[in-house]
């Protein structure tokens, strides 16, 4: 996908990776619309992206997630890509993670991205892209992350099936499996404390991975 002139919605733009991605897309010539939970951060990202359209939403509100898509279509005059960077970490042995926390992790990490991308299926044209960030936990779920890893794996499975469904439509469905990124994400977990982690990739390196996925040649 060519970034110059592309109309891109970035849900999760108030997080470290989502915000940096929105800014990089803007500097690469894309027209971005940003959505996120924190109003102050959302305003800063919007300003850094040339006063890009901005919308506050909460990932726990699935209807609100879906409504971000027609809003972005109206603001940008259409959509060429959606890149979902929504997520929340959670740690702890499975027996100590309660059902309420487990539901929260599943909703934010899987159902919210699904709601956004589902709403975008009829809006993104051939040559466009539907993308979401999952993570290395999909391939190797560490101990102490059962519920978080399960949520990311659910999203990955959904994306894999969607990719097969949309193959003939000419729309790329991207599962961006980032390695550990030193963004402070793990330290903002909804429960528990992160285990000892190896040095992470930088946020800029993570954005490079996402942009490479968006711009890679398609078969």
PDB file of C-alpha atoms in Angstrom:
ATOM      1  CA  UNK A   1       0.000   0.000   0.000  1.00  0.00           C
ATOM      2  CA  UNK A   2       1.248   3.483  -0.864  1.00  0.00           C
ATOM      3  CA  UNK A   3       1.200   5.702   2.233  1.00  0.00           C
ATOM      4  CA  UNK A   4       1.183   9.076   0.505  1.00  0.00           C
ATOM      5  CA  UNK A   5      -2.420  10.234   0.448  1.00  0.00           C
ATOM      6  CA  UNK A   6      -3.702   7.097   2.175  1.00  0.00           C
ATOM      7  CA  UNK A   7      -6.589   7.620   4.595  1.00  0.00           C
ATOM      8  CA  UNK A   8      -5.794   5.717   7.781  1.00  0.00           C
ATOM      9  CA  UNK A   9      -7.674   5.269  11.053  1.00  0.00           C
ATOM     10  CA  UNK A  10      -5.475   4.535  14.090  1.00  0.00           C
ATOM     11  CA  UNK A  11      -7.497   3.329  17.102  1.00  0.00           C
ATOM     12  CA  UNK A  12      -5.284   3.230  20.184  1.00  0.00           C
ATOM     13  CA  UNK A  13      -3.463   6.399  19.172  1.00  0.00           C
ATOM     14  CA  UNK A  14      -3.091   7.516  22.793  1.00  0.00           C
ATOM     15  CA  UNK A  15      -0.733   4.610  23.521  1.00  0.00           C
ATOM     16  CA  UNK A  16       2.996   4.886  22.916  1.00  0.00           C
ATOM     17  CA  UNK A  17       3.036   2.746  19.778  1.00  0.00           C
ATOM     18  CA  UNK A  18      -0.262   3.993  18.360  1.00  0.00           C
ATOM     19  CA  UNK A  19       0.703   7.629  18.846  1.00  0.00           C
ATOM     20  CA  UNK A  20       4.117   7.157  17.274  1.00  0.00           C
ATOM     21  CA  UNK A  21       2.533   5.255  14.374  1.00  0.00           C
ATOM     22  CA  UNK A  22       0.023   8.039  13.716  1.00  0.00           C
ATOM     23  CA  UNK A  23       2.792  10.645  13.670  1.00  0.00           C
ATOM     24  CA  UNK A  24       4.950   8.580  11.342  1.00  0.00           C
ATOM     25  CA  UNK A  25       2.039   7.986   8.984  1.00  0.00           C
ATOM     26  CA  UNK A  26       1.393  11.720   8.929  1.00  0.00           C
ATOM     27  CA  UNK A  27       5.026  12.457   8.120  1.00  0.00           C
ATOM     28  CA  UNK A  28       4.936   9.839   5.357  1.00  0.00           C
ATOM     29  CA  UNK A  29       2.091  11.743   3.707  1.00  0.00           C
ATOM     30  CA  UNK A  30      -0.923   9.774   4.932  1.00  0.00           C
ATOM     31  CA  UNK A  31      -4.104  11.449   6.124  1.00  0.00           C
ATOM     32  CA  UNK A  32      -4.830  10.073   9.567  1.00  0.00           C
ATOM     33  CA  UNK A  33      -7.768  10.005  11.943  1.00  0.00           C
ATOM     34  CA  UNK A  34      -6.863   9.137  15.524  1.00  0.00           C
ATOM     35  CA  UNK A  35      -8.951   7.566  18.265  1.00  0.00           C
ATOM     36  CA  UNK A  36      -8.100   6.815  21.877  1.00  0.00           C
ATOM     37  CA  UNK A  37      -9.183   6.932  25.481  1.00  0.00           C
ATOM     38  CA  UNK A  38      -7.033   9.691  27.042  1.00  0.00           C
ATOM     39  CA  UNK A  39      -8.292  13.123  25.902  1.00  0.00           C
ATOM     40  CA  UNK A  40      -5.089  15.017  26.709  1.00  0.00           C
ATOM     41  CA  UNK A  41      -2.885  12.549  24.840  1.00  0.00           C
ATOM     42  CA  UNK A  42      -5.383  12.428  22.004  1.00  0.00           C
ATOM     43  CA  UNK A  43      -5.179  16.197  21.620  1.00  0.00           C
ATOM     44  CA  UNK A  44      -1.370  16.063  21.534  1.00  0.00           C
ATOM     45  CA  UNK A  45      -1.311  13.344  18.890  1.00  0.00           C
ATOM     46  CA  UNK A  46      -3.883  15.193  16.804  1.00  0.00           C
ATOM     47  CA  UNK A  47      -1.813  18.371  16.952  1.00  0.00           C
ATOM     48  CA  UNK A  48       1.365  16.471  16.007  1.00  0.00           C
ATOM     49  CA  UNK A  49      -0.489  15.092  12.975  1.00  0.00           C
ATOM     50  CA  UNK A  50      -1.518  18.477  11.626  1.00  0.00           C
ATOM     51  CA  UNK A  51      -4.720  18.742  13.672  1.00  0.00           C
ATOM     52  CA  UNK A  52      -5.912  15.362  12.483  1.00  0.00           C
ATOM     53  CA  UNK A  53      -9.530  14.385  13.235  1.00  0.00           C
ATOM     54  CA  UNK A  54      -9.674  12.921  16.740  1.00  0.00           C
ATOM     55  CA  UNK A  55     -12.312  10.899  18.568  1.00  0.00           C
ATOM     56  CA  UNK A  56     -12.379   9.672  22.143  1.00  0.00           C
ATOM     57  CA  UNK A  57     -13.500   6.087  22.711  1.00  0.00           C
ATOM     58  CA  UNK A  58     -13.117   3.348  25.293  1.00  0.00           C
ATOM     59  CA  UNK A  59     -12.107  -0.102  24.096  1.00  0.00           C
ATOM     60  CA  UNK A  60     -14.499  -1.646  26.624  1.00  0.00           C
ATOM     61  CA  UNK A  61     -17.404  -0.071  24.695  1.00  0.00           C
ATOM     62  CA  UNK A  62     -17.683  -2.313  21.641  1.00  0.00           C
ATOM     63  CA  UNK A  63     -20.421  -0.245  20.022  1.00  0.00           C
ATOM     64  CA  UNK A  64     -18.214   2.812  20.465  1.00  0.00           C
ATOM     65  CA  UNK A  65     -15.339   0.938  18.821  1.00  0.00           C
ATOM     66  CA  UNK A  66     -17.475   0.181  15.781  1.00  0.00           C
ATOM     67  CA  UNK A  67     -18.753   3.774  15.548  1.00  0.00           C
ATOM     68  CA  UNK A  68     -15.193   5.037  15.133  1.00  0.00           C
ATOM     69  CA  UNK A  69     -15.193   3.671  11.581  1.00  0.00           C
ATOM     70  CA  UNK A  70     -18.122   5.623  10.039  1.00  0.00           C
ATOM     71  CA  UNK A  71     -16.832   8.682  11.896  1.00  0.00           C
ATOM     72  CA  UNK A  72     -13.408   8.308  10.245  1.00  0.00           C
ATOM     73  CA  UNK A  73     -15.005   7.708   6.850  1.00  0.00           C
ATOM     74  CA  UNK A  74     -16.949  10.950   7.190  1.00  0.00           C
ATOM     75  CA  UNK A  75     -13.907  12.901   8.401  1.00  0.00           C
ATOM     76  CA  UNK A  76     -11.474  11.614   5.763  1.00  0.00           C
ATOM     77  CA  UNK A  77     -13.849  11.021   2.879  1.00  0.00           C
ATOM     78  CA  UNK A  78     -13.194   7.285   2.972  1.00  0.00           C
ATOM     79  CA  UNK A  79     -10.718   4.808   4.421  1.00  0.00           C
ATOM     80  CA  UNK A  80      -7.781   2.977   2.885  1.00  0.00           C
ATOM     81  CA  UNK A  81      -6.490   1.307   6.042  1.00  0.00           C
ATOM     82  CA  UNK A  82      -7.245   0.699   9.695  1.00  0.00           C
ATOM     83  CA  UNK A  83      -4.417  -0.158  12.072  1.00  0.00           C
ATOM     84  CA  UNK A  84      -5.603  -1.104  15.556  1.00  0.00           C
ATOM     85  CA  UNK A  85      -3.081  -0.555  18.360  1.00  0.00           C
ATOM     86  CA  UNK A  86      -5.485  -1.093  21.262  1.00  0.00           C
ATOM     87  CA  UNK A  87      -4.369  -3.348  24.106  1.00  0.00           C
ATOM     88  CA  UNK A  88      -3.842  -3.841  27.814  1.00  0.00           C
ATOM     89  CA  UNK A  89      -1.491  -6.227  29.592  1.00  0.00           C
ATOM     90  CA  UNK A  90      -2.305  -8.542  32.468  1.00  0.00           C
ATOM     91  CA  UNK A  91      -0.049 -10.833  34.492  1.00  0.00           C
ATOM     92  CA  UNK A  92      -0.355 -13.497  37.151  1.00  0.00           C
ATOM     93  CA  UNK A  93      -1.007 -17.225  37.555  1.00  0.00           C
ATOM     94  CA  UNK A  94      -4.295 -18.327  36.012  1.00  0.00           C
ATOM     95  CA  UNK A  95      -5.797 -19.225  39.393  1.00  0.00           C
ATOM     96  CA  UNK A  96      -5.228 -15.675  40.659  1.00  0.00           C
ATOM     97  CA  UNK A  97      -6.692 -13.825  37.680  1.00  0.00           C
ATOM     98  CA  UNK A  98     -10.391 -13.420  38.377  1.00  0.00           C
ATOM     99  CA  UNK A  99     -13.136 -13.713  35.804  1.00  0.00           C
ATOM    100  CA  UNK A 100     -13.774  -9.966  35.769  1.00  0.00           C
ATOM    101  CA  UNK A 101     -10.148  -9.246  34.878  1.00  0.00           C
ATOM    102  CA  UNK A 102     -10.124 -12.073  32.333  1.00  0.00           C
ATOM    103  CA  UNK A 103     -13.211 -10.596  30.665  1.00  0.00           C
ATOM    104  CA  UNK A 104     -11.533  -7.178  30.575  1.00  0.00           C
ATOM    105  CA  UNK A 105      -8.402  -8.597  28.937  1.00  0.00           C
ATOM    106  CA  UNK A 106     -10.421 -10.466  26.329  1.00  0.00           C
ATOM    107  CA  UNK A 107     -12.606  -7.470  25.548  1.00  0.00           C
ATOM    108  CA  UNK A 108      -9.817  -4.934  25.153  1.00  0.00           C
ATOM    109  CA  UNK A 109      -7.274  -7.184  23.434  1.00  0.00           C
ATOM    110  CA  UNK A 110      -9.577  -9.186  21.159  1.00  0.00           C
ATOM    111  CA  UNK A 111     -13.200  -8.075  20.958  1.00  0.00           C
ATOM    112  CA  UNK A 112     -12.431  -4.346  20.622  1.00  0.00           C
ATOM    113  CA  UNK A 113     -10.054  -4.762  17.653  1.00  0.00           C
ATOM    114  CA  UNK A 114     -12.523  -7.202  16.103  1.00  0.00           C
ATOM    115  CA  UNK A 115     -15.362  -4.676  16.465  1.00  0.00           C
ATOM    116  CA  UNK A 116     -13.348  -1.943  14.744  1.00  0.00           C
ATOM    117  CA  UNK A 117     -12.167  -4.143  11.894  1.00  0.00           C
ATOM    118  CA  UNK A 118     -15.590  -5.745  11.423  1.00  0.00           C
ATOM    119  CA  UNK A 119     -17.095  -2.284  10.974  1.00  0.00           C
ATOM    120  CA  UNK A 120     -14.386  -1.470   8.405  1.00  0.00           C
ATOM    121  CA  UNK A 121     -14.961  -4.515   6.191  1.00  0.00           C
ATOM    122  CA  UNK A 122     -17.388  -2.712   3.908  1.00  0.00           C
ATOM    123  CA  UNK A 123     -15.394   0.531   3.889  1.00  0.00           C
ATOM    124  CA  UNK A 124     -11.799  -0.384   2.979  1.00  0.00           C
ATOM    125  CA  UNK A 125     -11.425  -0.854  -0.801  1.00  0.00           C
ATOM    126  CA  UNK A 126      -9.219  -3.295  -2.744  1.00  0.00           C
ATOM    127  CA  UNK A 127      -5.576  -2.432  -2.212  1.00  0.00           C
ATOM    128  CA  UNK A 128      -6.255  -1.327   1.350  1.00  0.00           C
ATOM    129  CA  UNK A 129      -5.343  -2.965   4.642  1.00  0.00           C
ATOM    130  CA  UNK A 130      -6.949  -4.053   7.891  1.00  0.00           C
ATOM    131  CA  UNK A 131      -4.313  -4.515  10.585  1.00  0.00           C
ATOM    132  CA  UNK A 132      -4.060  -5.202  14.289  1.00  0.00           C
ATOM    133  CA  UNK A 133      -1.144  -5.625  16.662  1.00  0.00           C
ATOM    134  CA  UNK A 134      -1.009  -8.975  18.454  1.00  0.00           C
ATOM    135  CA  UNK A 135       2.377 -10.002  19.822  1.00  0.00           C
ATOM    136  CA  UNK A 136       4.987 -12.680  20.279  1.00  0.00           C
ATOM    137  CA  UNK A 137       2.876 -14.231  23.065  1.00  0.00           C
ATOM    138  CA  UNK A 138       0.714 -15.754  20.328  1.00  0.00           C
ATOM    139  CA  UNK A 139       3.569 -18.032  19.298  1.00  0.00           C
ATOM    140  CA  UNK A 140       4.923 -18.835  22.760  1.00  0.00           C
ATOM    141  CA  UNK A 141       2.602 -18.103  25.670  1.00  0.00           C
ATOM    142  CA  UNK A 142       4.768 -17.544  28.753  1.00  0.00           C
ATOM    143  CA  UNK A 143       3.791 -18.746  32.208  1.00  0.00           C
ATOM    144  CA  UNK A 144       1.977 -16.071  34.180  1.00  0.00           C
ATOM    145  CA  UNK A 145       0.265 -14.615  31.101  1.00  0.00           C
ATOM    146  CA  UNK A 146      -2.443 -17.195  30.367  1.00  0.00           C
ATOM    147  CA  UNK A 147      -5.379 -14.817  30.028  1.00  0.00           C
ATOM    148  CA  UNK A 148      -3.462 -12.078  28.219  1.00  0.00           C
ATOM    149  CA  UNK A 149      -1.906 -14.590  25.805  1.00  0.00           C
ATOM    150  CA  UNK A 150      -5.291 -16.242  25.238  1.00  0.00           C
ATOM    151  CA  UNK A 151      -6.837 -12.905  24.287  1.00  0.00           C
ATOM    152  CA  UNK A 152      -4.080 -12.114  21.803  1.00  0.00           C
ATOM    153  CA  UNK A 153      -4.269 -15.638  20.384  1.00  0.00           C
ATOM    154  CA  UNK A 154      -8.025 -15.233  19.909  1.00  0.00           C
ATOM    155  CA  UNK A 155      -7.425 -12.063  17.901  1.00  0.00           C
ATOM    156  CA  UNK A 156      -4.720 -13.786  15.850  1.00  0.00           C
ATOM    157  CA  UNK A 157      -7.051 -16.689  15.024  1.00  0.00           C
ATOM    158  CA  UNK A 158      -9.808 -14.271  14.012  1.00  0.00           C
ATOM    159  CA  UNK A 159      -7.418 -12.366  11.747  1.00  0.00           C
ATOM    160  CA  UNK A 160      -6.220 -15.603  10.128  1.00  0.00           C
ATOM    161  CA  UNK A 161      -9.782 -16.622   9.289  1.00  0.00           C
ATOM    162  CA  UNK A 162     -10.659 -13.121   8.109  1.00  0.00           C
ATOM    163  CA  UNK A 163      -7.603 -13.136   5.840  1.00  0.00           C
ATOM    164  CA  UNK A 164      -8.943 -16.208   4.059  1.00  0.00           C
ATOM    165  CA  UNK A 165     -12.407 -14.685   3.789  1.00  0.00           C
ATOM    166  CA  UNK A 166     -11.127 -11.422   2.293  1.00  0.00           C
ATOM    167  CA  UNK A 167      -8.447 -12.814  -0.008  1.00  0.00           C
ATOM    168  CA  UNK A 168     -10.491 -12.332  -3.166  1.00  0.00           C
ATOM    169  CA  UNK A 169     -11.564  -8.857  -2.077  1.00  0.00           C
ATOM    170  CA  UNK A 170      -8.009  -7.588  -2.502  1.00  0.00           C
ATOM    171  CA  UNK A 171      -7.769  -6.229   1.047  1.00  0.00           C
ATOM    172  CA  UNK A 172      -4.741  -7.196   3.127  1.00  0.00           C
ATOM    173  CA  UNK A 173      -5.495  -8.525   6.619  1.00  0.00           C
ATOM    174  CA  UNK A 174      -2.404  -8.098   8.769  1.00  0.00           C
ATOM    175  CA  UNK A 175      -1.501  -9.702  12.093  1.00  0.00           C
ATOM    176  CA  UNK A 176       1.452  -7.614  13.317  1.00  0.00           C
ATOM    177  CA  UNK A 177       3.163  -9.791  15.941  1.00  0.00           C
ATOM    178  CA  UNK A 178       5.439  -7.363  17.695  1.00  0.00           C
ATOM    179  CA  UNK A 179       8.150  -8.626  20.038  1.00  0.00           C
ATOM    180  CA  UNK A 180       8.500  -7.113  23.489  1.00  0.00           C
ATOM    181  CA  UNK A 181       8.677  -3.329  23.119  1.00  0.00           C
ATOM    182  CA  UNK A 182      10.128  -1.027  25.777  1.00  0.00           C
ATOM    183  CA  UNK A 183       7.118   1.282  25.724  1.00  0.00           C
ATOM    184  CA  UNK A 184       5.991   1.052  29.351  1.00  0.00           C
ATOM    185  CA  UNK A 185       3.055  -1.125  28.253  1.00  0.00           C
ATOM    186  CA  UNK A 186       3.909  -3.995  30.614  1.00  0.00           C
ATOM    187  CA  UNK A 187       4.223  -1.622  33.562  1.00  0.00           C
ATOM    188  CA  UNK A 188       0.643  -0.393  33.001  1.00  0.00           C
ATOM    189  CA  UNK A 189      -0.875  -3.858  33.369  1.00  0.00           C
ATOM    190  CA  UNK A 190      -4.443  -4.154  34.599  1.00  0.00           C
ATOM    191  CA  UNK A 191      -3.309  -6.849  37.035  1.00  0.00           C
ATOM    192  CA  UNK A 192      -0.098  -8.367  38.346  1.00  0.00           C
ATOM    193  CA  UNK A 193       3.499  -7.431  37.681  1.00  0.00           C
ATOM    194  CA  UNK A 194       5.490  -8.339  34.577  1.00  0.00           C
ATOM    195  CA  UNK A 195       8.084 -11.098  34.796  1.00  0.00           C
ATOM    196  CA  UNK A 196      11.718 -10.396  34.049  1.00  0.00           C
ATOM    197  CA  UNK A 197      11.768  -9.437  30.393  1.00  0.00           C
ATOM    198  CA  UNK A 198      14.677  -9.178  27.972  1.00  0.00           C
ATOM    199  CA  UNK A 199      15.585  -5.748  26.606  1.00  0.00           C
ATOM    200  CA  UNK A 200      12.763  -4.656  24.364  1.00  0.00           C
ATOM    201  CA  UNK A 201      12.641  -3.093  20.929  1.00  0.00           C
ATOM    202  CA  UNK A 202      12.230   0.658  20.821  1.00  0.00           C
ATOM    203  CA  UNK A 203       8.898   2.238  19.926  1.00  0.00           C
ATOM    204  CA  UNK A 204      10.419   3.496  16.667  1.00  0.00           C
ATOM    205  CA  UNK A 205      11.481  -0.038  15.789  1.00  0.00           C
ATOM    206  CA  UNK A 206       7.962  -1.268  16.503  1.00  0.00           C
ATOM    207  CA  UNK A 207       6.535   1.395  14.194  1.00  0.00           C
ATOM    208  CA  UNK A 208       9.007   0.298  11.509  1.00  0.00           C
ATOM    209  CA  UNK A 209       7.596  -3.233  11.733  1.00  0.00           C
ATOM    210  CA  UNK A 210       4.012  -1.981  11.350  1.00  0.00           C
ATOM    211  CA  UNK A 211       4.860   0.266   8.407  1.00  0.00           C
ATOM    212  CA  UNK A 212       6.770  -2.539   6.709  1.00  0.00           C
ATOM    213  CA  UNK A 213       3.678  -4.728   7.016  1.00  0.00           C
ATOM    214  CA  UNK A 214       1.419  -2.014   5.595  1.00  0.00           C
ATOM    215  CA  UNK A 215       3.649  -1.239   2.629  1.00  0.00           C
ATOM    216  CA  UNK A 216       4.840  -4.756   1.741  1.00  0.00           C
ATOM    217  CA  UNK A 217       4.058  -5.858  -1.833  1.00  0.00           C
ATOM    218  CA  UNK A 218       0.951  -8.032  -2.117  1.00  0.00           C
ATOM    219  CA  UNK A 219       0.661 -11.151  -4.248  1.00  0.00           C
TER     220      UNK A 219
END
